[in-house]
Coordinates of C-alpha atoms and ligand atoms in Angstrom, one line a residue:
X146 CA 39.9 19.6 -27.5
X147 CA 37.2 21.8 -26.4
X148 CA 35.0 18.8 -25.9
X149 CA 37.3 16.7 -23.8
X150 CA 37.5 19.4 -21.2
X151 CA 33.8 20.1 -21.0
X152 CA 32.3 16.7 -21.3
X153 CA 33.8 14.9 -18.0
X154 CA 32.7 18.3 -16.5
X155 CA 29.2 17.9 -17.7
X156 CA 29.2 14.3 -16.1
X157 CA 30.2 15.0 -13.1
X158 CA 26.9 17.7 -12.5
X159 CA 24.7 15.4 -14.2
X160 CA 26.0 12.7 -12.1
X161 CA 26.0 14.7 -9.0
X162 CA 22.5 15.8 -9.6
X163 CA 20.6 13.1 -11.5
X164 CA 21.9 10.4 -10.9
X165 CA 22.2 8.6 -14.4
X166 CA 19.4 9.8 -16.2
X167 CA 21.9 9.8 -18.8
X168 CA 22.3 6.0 -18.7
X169 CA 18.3 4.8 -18.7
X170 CA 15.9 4.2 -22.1
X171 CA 12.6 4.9 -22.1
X172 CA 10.4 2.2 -20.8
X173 CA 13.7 0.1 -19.0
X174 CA 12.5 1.1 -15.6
X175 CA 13.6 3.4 -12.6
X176 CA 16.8 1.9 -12.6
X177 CA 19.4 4.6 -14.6
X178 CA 16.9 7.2 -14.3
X179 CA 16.8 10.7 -12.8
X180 CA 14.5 9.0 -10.5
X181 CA 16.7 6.5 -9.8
X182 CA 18.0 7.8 -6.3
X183 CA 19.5 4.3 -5.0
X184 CA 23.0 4.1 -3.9
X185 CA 23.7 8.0 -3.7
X186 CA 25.0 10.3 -1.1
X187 CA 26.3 9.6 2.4
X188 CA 23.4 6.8 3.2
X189 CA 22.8 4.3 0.1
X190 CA 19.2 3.7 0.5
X191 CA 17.1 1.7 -1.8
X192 CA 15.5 2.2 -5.2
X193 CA 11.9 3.0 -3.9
X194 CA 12.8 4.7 -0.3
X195 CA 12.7 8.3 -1.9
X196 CA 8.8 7.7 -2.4
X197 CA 7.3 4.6 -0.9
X198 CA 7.6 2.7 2.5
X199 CA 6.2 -0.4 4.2
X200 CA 5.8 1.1 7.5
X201 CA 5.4 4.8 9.1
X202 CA 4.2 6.5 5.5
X203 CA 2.8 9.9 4.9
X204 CA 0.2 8.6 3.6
X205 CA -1.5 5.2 3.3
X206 CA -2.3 6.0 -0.4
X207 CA 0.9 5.2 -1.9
X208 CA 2.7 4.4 1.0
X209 CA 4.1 7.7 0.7
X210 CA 7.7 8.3 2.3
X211 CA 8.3 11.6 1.0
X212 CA 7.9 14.9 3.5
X213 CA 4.3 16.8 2.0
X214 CA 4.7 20.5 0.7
X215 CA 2.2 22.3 2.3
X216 CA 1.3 25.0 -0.3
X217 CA -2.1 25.2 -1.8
X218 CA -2.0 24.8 -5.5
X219 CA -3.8 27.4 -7.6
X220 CA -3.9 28.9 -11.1
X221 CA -4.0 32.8 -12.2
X222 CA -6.6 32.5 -14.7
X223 CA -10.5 31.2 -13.0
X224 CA -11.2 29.1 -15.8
X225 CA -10.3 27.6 -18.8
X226 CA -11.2 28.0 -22.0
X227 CA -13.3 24.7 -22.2
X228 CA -14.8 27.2 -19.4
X229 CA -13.9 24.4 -17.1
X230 CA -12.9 26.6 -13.7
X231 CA -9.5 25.2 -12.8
X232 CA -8.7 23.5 -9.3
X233 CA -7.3 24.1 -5.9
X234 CA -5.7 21.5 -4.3
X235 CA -3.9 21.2 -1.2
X236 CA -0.1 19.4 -1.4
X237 CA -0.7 17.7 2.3
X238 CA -3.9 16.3 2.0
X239 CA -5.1 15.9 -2.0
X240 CA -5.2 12.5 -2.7
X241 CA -4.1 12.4 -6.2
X242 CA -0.6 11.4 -7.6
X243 CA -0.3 14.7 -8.5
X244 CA 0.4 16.3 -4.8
X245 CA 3.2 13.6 -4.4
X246 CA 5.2 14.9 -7.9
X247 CA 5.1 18.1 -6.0
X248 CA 6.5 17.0 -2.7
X249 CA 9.5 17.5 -4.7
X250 CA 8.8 19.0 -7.8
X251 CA 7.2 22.5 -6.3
X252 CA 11.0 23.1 -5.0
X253 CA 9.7 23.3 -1.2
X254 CA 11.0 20.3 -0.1
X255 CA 14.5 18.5 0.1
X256 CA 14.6 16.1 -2.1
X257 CA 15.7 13.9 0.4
X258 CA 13.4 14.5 3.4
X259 CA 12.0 11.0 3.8
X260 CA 10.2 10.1 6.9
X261 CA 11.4 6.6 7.1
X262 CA 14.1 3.7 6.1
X263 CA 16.0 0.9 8.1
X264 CA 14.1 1.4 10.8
X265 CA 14.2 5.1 11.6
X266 CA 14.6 8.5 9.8
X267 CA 17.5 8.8 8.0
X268 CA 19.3 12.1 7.9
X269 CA 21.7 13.8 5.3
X270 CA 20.5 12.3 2.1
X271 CA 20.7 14.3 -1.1
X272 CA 19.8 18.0 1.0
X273 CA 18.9 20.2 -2.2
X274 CA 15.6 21.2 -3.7
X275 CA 14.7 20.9 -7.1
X276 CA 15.2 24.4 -9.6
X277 CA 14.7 26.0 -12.1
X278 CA 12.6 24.0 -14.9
X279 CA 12.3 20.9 -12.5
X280 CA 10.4 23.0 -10.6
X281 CA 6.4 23.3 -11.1
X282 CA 4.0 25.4 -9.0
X283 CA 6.5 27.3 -6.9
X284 CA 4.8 28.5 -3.9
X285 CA 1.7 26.7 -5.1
X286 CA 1.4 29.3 -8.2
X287 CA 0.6 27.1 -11.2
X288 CA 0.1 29.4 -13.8
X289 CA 1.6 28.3 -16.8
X290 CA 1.0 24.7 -16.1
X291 CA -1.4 22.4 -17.9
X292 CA -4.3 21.8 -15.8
X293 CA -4.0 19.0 -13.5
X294 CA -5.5 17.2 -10.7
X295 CA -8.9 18.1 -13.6
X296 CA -12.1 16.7 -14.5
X297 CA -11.3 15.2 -18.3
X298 CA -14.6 15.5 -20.4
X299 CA -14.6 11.5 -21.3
X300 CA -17.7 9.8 -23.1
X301 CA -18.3 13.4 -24.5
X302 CA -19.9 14.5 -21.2
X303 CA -19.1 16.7 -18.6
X304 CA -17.2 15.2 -15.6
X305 CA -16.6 15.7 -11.8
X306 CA -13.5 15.5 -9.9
X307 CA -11.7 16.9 -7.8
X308 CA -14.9 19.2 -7.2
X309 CA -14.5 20.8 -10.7
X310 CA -17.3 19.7 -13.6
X311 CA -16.0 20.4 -17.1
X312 CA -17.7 23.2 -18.8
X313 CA -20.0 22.8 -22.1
X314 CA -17.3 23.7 -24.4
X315 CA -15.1 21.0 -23.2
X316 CA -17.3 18.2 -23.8
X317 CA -18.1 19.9 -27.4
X318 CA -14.5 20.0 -28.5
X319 CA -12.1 17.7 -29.9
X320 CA -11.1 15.1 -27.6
X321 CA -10.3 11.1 -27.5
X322 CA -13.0 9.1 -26.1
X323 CA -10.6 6.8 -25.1
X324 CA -7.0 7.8 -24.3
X325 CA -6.1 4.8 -22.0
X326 CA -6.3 2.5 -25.1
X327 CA -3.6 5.1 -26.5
X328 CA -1.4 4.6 -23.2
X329 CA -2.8 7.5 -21.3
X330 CA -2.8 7.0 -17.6
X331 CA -6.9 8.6 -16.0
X332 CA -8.1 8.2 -12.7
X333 CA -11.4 8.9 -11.1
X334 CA -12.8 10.5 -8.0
X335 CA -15.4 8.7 -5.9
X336 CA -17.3 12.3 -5.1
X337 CA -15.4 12.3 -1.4
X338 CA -11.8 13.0 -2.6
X339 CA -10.9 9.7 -2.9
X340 CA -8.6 9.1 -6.1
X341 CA -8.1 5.8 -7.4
X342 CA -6.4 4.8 -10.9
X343 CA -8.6 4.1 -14.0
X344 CA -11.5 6.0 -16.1
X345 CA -15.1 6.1 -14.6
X346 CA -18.0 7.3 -16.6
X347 CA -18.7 10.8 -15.2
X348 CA -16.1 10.7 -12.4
X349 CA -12.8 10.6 -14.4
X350 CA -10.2 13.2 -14.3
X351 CA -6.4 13.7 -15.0
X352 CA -2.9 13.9 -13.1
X353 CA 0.7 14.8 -13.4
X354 CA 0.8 10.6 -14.0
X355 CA -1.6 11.0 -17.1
X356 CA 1.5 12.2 -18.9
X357 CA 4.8 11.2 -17.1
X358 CA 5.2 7.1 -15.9
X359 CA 7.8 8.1 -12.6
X360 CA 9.1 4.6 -12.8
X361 CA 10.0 4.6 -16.4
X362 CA 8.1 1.4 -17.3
X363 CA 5.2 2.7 -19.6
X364 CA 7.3 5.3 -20.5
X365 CA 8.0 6.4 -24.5
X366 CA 10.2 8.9 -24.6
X367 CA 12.3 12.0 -22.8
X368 CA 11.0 13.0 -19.5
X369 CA 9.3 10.1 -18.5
X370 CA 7.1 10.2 -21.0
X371 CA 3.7 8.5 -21.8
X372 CA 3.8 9.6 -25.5
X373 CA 6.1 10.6 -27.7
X374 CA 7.6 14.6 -27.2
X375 CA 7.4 15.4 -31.2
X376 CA 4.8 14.8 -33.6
X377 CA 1.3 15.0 -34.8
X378 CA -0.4 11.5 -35.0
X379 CA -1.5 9.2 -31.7
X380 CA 1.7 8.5 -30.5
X381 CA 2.3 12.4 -30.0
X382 CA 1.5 12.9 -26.3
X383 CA -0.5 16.0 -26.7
X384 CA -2.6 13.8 -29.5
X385 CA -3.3 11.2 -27.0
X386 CA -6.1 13.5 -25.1
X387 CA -6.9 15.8 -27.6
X388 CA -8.5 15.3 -30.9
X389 CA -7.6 18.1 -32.6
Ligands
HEC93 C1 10.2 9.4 -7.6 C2 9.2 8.8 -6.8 C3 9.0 7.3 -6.9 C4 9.9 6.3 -6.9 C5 11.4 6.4 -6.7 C6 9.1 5.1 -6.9 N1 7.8 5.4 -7.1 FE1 6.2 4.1 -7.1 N2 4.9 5.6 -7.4 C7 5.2 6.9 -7.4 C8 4.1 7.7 -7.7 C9 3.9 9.2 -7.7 C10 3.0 6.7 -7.9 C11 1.6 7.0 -8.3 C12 1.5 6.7 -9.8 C13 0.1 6.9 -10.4 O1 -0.8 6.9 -9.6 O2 0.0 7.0 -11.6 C14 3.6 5.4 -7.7 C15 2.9 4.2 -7.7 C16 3.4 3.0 -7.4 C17 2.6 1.8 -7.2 C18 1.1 1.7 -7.4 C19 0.7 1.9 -8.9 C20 1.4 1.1 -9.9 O3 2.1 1.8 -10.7 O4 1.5 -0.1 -9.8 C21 3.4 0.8 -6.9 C22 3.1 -0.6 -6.6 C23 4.8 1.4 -6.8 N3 4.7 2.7 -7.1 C24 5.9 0.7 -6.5 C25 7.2 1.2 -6.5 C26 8.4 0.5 -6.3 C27 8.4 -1.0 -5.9 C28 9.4 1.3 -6.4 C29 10.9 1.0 -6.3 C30 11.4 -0.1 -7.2 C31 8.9 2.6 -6.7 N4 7.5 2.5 -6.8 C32 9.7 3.8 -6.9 C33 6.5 7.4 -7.2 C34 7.7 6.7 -7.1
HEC94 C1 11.7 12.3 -4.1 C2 11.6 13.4 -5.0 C3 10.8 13.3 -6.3 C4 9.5 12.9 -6.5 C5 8.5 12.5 -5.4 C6 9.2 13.1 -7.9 N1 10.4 13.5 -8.5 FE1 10.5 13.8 -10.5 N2 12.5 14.3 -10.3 C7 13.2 14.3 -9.0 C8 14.6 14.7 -9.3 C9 15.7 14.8 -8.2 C10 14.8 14.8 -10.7 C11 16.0 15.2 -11.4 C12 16.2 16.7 -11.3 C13 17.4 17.2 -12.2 O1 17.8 16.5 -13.1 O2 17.9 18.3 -11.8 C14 13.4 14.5 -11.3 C15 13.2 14.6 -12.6 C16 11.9 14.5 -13.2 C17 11.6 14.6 -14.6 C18 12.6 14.8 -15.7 C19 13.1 13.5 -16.1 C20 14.3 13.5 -17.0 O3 14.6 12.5 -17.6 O4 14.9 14.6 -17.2 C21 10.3 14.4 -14.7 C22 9.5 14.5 -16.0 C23 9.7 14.2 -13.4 N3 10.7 14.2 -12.5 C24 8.4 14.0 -13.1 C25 7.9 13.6 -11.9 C26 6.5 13.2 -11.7 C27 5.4 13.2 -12.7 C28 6.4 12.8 -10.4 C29 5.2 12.2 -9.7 C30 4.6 11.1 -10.4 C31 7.7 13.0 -9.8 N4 8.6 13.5 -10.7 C32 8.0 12.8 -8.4 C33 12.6 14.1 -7.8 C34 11.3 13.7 -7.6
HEC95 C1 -0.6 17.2 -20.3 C2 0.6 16.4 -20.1 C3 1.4 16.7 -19.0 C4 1.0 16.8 -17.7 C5 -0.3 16.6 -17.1 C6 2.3 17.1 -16.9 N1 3.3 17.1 -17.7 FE1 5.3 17.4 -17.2 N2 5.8 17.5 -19.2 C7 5.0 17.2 -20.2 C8 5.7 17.4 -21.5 C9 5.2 17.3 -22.9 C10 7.0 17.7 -21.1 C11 8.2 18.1 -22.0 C12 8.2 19.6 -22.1 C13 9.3 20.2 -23.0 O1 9.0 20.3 -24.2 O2 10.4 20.5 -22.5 C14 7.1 17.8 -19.6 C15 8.2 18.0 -18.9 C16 8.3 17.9 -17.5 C17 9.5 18.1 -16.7 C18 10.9 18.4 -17.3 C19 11.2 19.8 -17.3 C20 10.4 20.6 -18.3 O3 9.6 21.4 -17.9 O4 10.7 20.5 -19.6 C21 9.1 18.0 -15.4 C22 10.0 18.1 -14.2 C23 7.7 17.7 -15.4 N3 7.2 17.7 -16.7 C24 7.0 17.5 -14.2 C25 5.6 17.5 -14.2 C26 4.8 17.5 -12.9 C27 5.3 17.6 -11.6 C28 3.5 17.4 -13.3 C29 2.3 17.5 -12.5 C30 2.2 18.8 -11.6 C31 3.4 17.3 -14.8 N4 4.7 17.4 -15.2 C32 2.3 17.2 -15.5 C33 3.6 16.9 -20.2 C34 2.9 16.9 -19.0
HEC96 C1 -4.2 13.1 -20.2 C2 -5.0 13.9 -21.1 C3 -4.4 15.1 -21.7 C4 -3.2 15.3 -22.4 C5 -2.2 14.2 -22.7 C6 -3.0 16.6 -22.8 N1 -4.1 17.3 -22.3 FE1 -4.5 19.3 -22.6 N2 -6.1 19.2 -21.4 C7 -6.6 18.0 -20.9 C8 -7.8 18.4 -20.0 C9 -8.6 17.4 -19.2 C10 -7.9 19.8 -20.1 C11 -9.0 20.6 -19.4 C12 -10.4 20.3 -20.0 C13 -11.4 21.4 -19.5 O1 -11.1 22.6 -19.6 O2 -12.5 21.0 -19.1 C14 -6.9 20.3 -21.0 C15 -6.8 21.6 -21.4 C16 -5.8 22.0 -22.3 C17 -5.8 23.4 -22.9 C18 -6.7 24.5 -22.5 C19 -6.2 25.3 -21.3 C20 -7.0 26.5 -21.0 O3 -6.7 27.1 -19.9 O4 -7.9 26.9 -21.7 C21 -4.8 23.4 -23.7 C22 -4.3 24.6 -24.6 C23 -4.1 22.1 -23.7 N3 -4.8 21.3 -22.9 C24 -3.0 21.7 -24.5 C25 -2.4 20.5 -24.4 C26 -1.1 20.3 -24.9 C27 -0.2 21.3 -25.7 C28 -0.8 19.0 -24.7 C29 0.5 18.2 -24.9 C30 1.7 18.8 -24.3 C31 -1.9 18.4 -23.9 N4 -2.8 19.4 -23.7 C32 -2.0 17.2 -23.4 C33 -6.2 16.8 -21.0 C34 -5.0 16.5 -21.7

């Protein structure tokens, strides 16, 4: 009895919220997901407009339709214990995927402050900001978080990006030489900030996209993502990086 009053209850927030996240397998696509923001609230936009659009983006990279926060991103500790320093980055102007997960996901912005759909800028569309655990880097405080937007020590040598070289004991300990044939998303840095996907030797580094596919296609499992959430072996998304 119990269950029949709570569950329709349950929907309704999850529905209200996101979307159908409820209703989407990993690797089937945006369509169903919490990402999936198509055909809600007062204006039924389309499946991409949250984050991508042909004309008047944020950002050419991307095509970015989603406002910028505009807090600096930063971590308590100065380095890690690969004695790699962790980064700064700036949400308005780094060009890695990782500042455009925290348009939304650092809880500054509406979720649905877009610049641009149909032809101008549409206004009332799903007016909330993302809480509690969806939110990462509050304020631009990142402590707690796995390093992103981070040099990752492939080949066994130290690597530059985002203006951070991995330290000795990186490169010495146990890691994958090479986590893309395992599904693992890297990107490099051309030395002038610009980010483009796919490893380079000495220049590669990793992003909130290393771990979580947004559009659910290369997806594995819960939360988007790009390994499997339980485990020890390769599929196990923490074994997909390091070799431990
Ligand atoms: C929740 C935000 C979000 C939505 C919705 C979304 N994308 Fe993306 N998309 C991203 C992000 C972030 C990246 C960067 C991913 C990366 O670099 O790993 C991206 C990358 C891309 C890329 C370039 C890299 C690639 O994966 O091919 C294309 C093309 C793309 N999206 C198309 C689409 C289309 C088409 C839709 C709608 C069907 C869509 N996206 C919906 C966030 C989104
Ligand atoms: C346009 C805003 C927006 C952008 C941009 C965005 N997200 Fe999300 N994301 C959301 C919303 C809304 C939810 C659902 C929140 C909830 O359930 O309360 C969500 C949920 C998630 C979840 C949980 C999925 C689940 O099944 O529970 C993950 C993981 C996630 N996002 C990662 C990312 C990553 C990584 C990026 C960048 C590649 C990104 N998001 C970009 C709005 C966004
Ligand atoms: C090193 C891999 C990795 C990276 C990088 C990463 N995540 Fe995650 N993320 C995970 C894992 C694993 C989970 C599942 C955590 C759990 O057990 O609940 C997760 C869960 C989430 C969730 C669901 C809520 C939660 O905390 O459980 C959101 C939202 C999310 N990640 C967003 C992001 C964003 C935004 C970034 C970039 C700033 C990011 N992630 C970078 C591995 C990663
Ligand atoms: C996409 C590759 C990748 C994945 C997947 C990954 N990591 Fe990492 N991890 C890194 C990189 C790169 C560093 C920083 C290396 C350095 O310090 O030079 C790092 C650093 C760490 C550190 C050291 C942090 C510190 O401050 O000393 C820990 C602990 C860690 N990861 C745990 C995990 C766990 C747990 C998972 C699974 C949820 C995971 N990693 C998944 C790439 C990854």
């Amino acid at each position: 009895m119990k269950t029949k009053l709570t569950l329709p209850l349950v929907l309704f927030f999850s529905i209200a919220l996101a979307p159908a996240s409820i209703f989407a397998l990993p690797g089937d696509g945006i369509s169903g997901t919490a990402h999936d923001f198509a055909g809600i609230g007062a204006v039924a936009t389309g499946a991409c407009t949250f984050c991508h659009t042909p004309h008047q983006a944020q950002t050419t990279a991307l095509l970015w339709n989603h406002t910028l926060s505009t807090n600096n991103f930063t971590w308590d500790d100065p380095s890690t214990t690969g004695g790699t320093d962790y980064p700064t980055f700036a949400g308005d102007s780094y060009k890695g995927p990782t500042a455009k997960c925290l348009s939304c996901h650092d809880g500054s912005v509406a979720v649905g402050d877009i610049g641009w759909w149909n032809g101008g800028t549409p206004v009332g569309l799903l007016n909330f900001s993302l809480t509690g655990a969806m939110q990462t880097g509050v304020g631009g405080d990142m402590s707690g978080n796995h390093p992103v937007a981070m040099p990752y020590p492939i080949g066994g040598t130290a690597n530059t990006y985002n203006g951070v070289t991995n330290g000795a004991p990186a490169v010495t300990s146990g890691w994958q030489s090479d986590p893309e044939s395992l599904g693992i998303r890297l990107f490099n840095d051309d030395g002038s900030g610009n980010i483009s996907a796919g490893s380079q030797s000495g220049q590669t580094g990793i992003e909130c996209t290393s771990c979580h596919d947004p559009h659910n296609n290369a997806a594995v499992d819960v939360f988007l993502l790009l390994g499997t959430i339980g485990g020890t072996g390769t599929d196990y998304i923490c074994s997909k990086c390091h070799n431990k």
